PDB file of C-alpha atoms in Angstrom:
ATOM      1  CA  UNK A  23       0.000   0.000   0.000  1.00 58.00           C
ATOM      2  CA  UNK A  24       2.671   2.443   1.208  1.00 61.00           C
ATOM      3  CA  UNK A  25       5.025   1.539  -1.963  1.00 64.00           C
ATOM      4  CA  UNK A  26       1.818   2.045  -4.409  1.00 71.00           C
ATOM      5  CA  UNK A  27       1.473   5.360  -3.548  1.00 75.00           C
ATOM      6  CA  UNK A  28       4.973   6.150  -3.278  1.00 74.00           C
ATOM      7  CA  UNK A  29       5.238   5.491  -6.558  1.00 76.00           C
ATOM      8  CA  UNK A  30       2.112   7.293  -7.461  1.00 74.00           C
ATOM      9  CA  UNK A  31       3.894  10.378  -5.966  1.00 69.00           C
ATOM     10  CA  UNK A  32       6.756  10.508  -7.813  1.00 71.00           C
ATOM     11  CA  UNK A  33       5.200   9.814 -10.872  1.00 73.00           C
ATOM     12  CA  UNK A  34       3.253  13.064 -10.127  1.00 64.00           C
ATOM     13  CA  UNK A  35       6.746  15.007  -9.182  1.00 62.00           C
ATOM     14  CA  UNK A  36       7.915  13.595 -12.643  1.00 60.00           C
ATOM     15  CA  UNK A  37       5.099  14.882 -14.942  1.00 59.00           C
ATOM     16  CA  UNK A  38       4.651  18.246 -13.187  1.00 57.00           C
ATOM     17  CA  UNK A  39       8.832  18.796 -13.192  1.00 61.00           C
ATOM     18  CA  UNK A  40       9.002  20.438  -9.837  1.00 59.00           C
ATOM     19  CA  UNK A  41       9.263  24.283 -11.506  1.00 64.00           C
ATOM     20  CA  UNK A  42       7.123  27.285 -10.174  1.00 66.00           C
ATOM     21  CA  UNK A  43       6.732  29.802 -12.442  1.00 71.00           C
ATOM     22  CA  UNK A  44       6.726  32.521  -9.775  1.00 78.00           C
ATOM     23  CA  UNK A  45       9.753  31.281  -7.936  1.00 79.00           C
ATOM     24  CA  UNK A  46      13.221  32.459  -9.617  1.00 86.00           C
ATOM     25  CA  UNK A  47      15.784  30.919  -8.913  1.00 86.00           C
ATOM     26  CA  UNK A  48      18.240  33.744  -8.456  1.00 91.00           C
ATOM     27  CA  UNK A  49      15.583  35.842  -5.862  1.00 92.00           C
ATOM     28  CA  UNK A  50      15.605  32.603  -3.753  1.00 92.00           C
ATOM     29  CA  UNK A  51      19.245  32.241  -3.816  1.00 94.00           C
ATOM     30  CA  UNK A  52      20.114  35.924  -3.243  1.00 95.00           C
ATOM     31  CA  UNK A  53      17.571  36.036  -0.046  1.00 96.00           C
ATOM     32  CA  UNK A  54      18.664  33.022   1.345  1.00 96.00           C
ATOM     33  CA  UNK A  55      21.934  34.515   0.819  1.00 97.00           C
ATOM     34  CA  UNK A  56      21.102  37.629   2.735  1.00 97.00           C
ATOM     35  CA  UNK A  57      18.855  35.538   5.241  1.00 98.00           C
ATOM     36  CA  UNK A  58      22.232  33.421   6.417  1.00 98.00           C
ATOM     37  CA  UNK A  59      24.325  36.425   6.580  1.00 98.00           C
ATOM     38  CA  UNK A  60      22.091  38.101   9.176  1.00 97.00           C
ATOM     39  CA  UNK A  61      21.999  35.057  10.857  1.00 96.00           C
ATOM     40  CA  UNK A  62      25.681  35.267  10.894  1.00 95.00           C
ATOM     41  CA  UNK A  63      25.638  38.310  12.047  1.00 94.00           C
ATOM     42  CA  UNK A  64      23.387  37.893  14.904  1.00 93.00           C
ATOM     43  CA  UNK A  65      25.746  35.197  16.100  1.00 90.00           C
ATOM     44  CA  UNK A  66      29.041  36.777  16.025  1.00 90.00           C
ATOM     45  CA  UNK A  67      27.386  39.786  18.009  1.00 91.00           C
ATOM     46  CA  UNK A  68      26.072  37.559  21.226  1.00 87.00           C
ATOM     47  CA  UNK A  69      28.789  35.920  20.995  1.00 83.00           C
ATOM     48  CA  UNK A  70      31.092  37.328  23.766  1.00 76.00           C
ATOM     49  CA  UNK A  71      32.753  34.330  25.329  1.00 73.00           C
ATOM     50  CA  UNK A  72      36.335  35.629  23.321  1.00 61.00           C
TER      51      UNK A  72
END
């Protein structure tokens, strides 16, 4: 049962090809770019134990 509709999933992921038109692929890069560096950021500055 489980593998049946395992299988029906990713014959479903392999006809629709996994694209969004509204999703680019550089604006998702570039943010989760700037995302991590904040994040970076934020941890270098409470970090005090140096």
């Amino acid at each position: 049962m489980m593998l049946n509709s395992a299988a029906q999933l990713v014959s479903l992921a392999a006809e629709e090809g996994g694209h969004h038109d509204s999703l680019s692929p550089a604006v998702t890069g570039g943010s989760a770019l700037v995302i991590l560096l904040l994040l970076l950021w934020i941890t270098t500055r409470f970090n005090r134990d140096r």
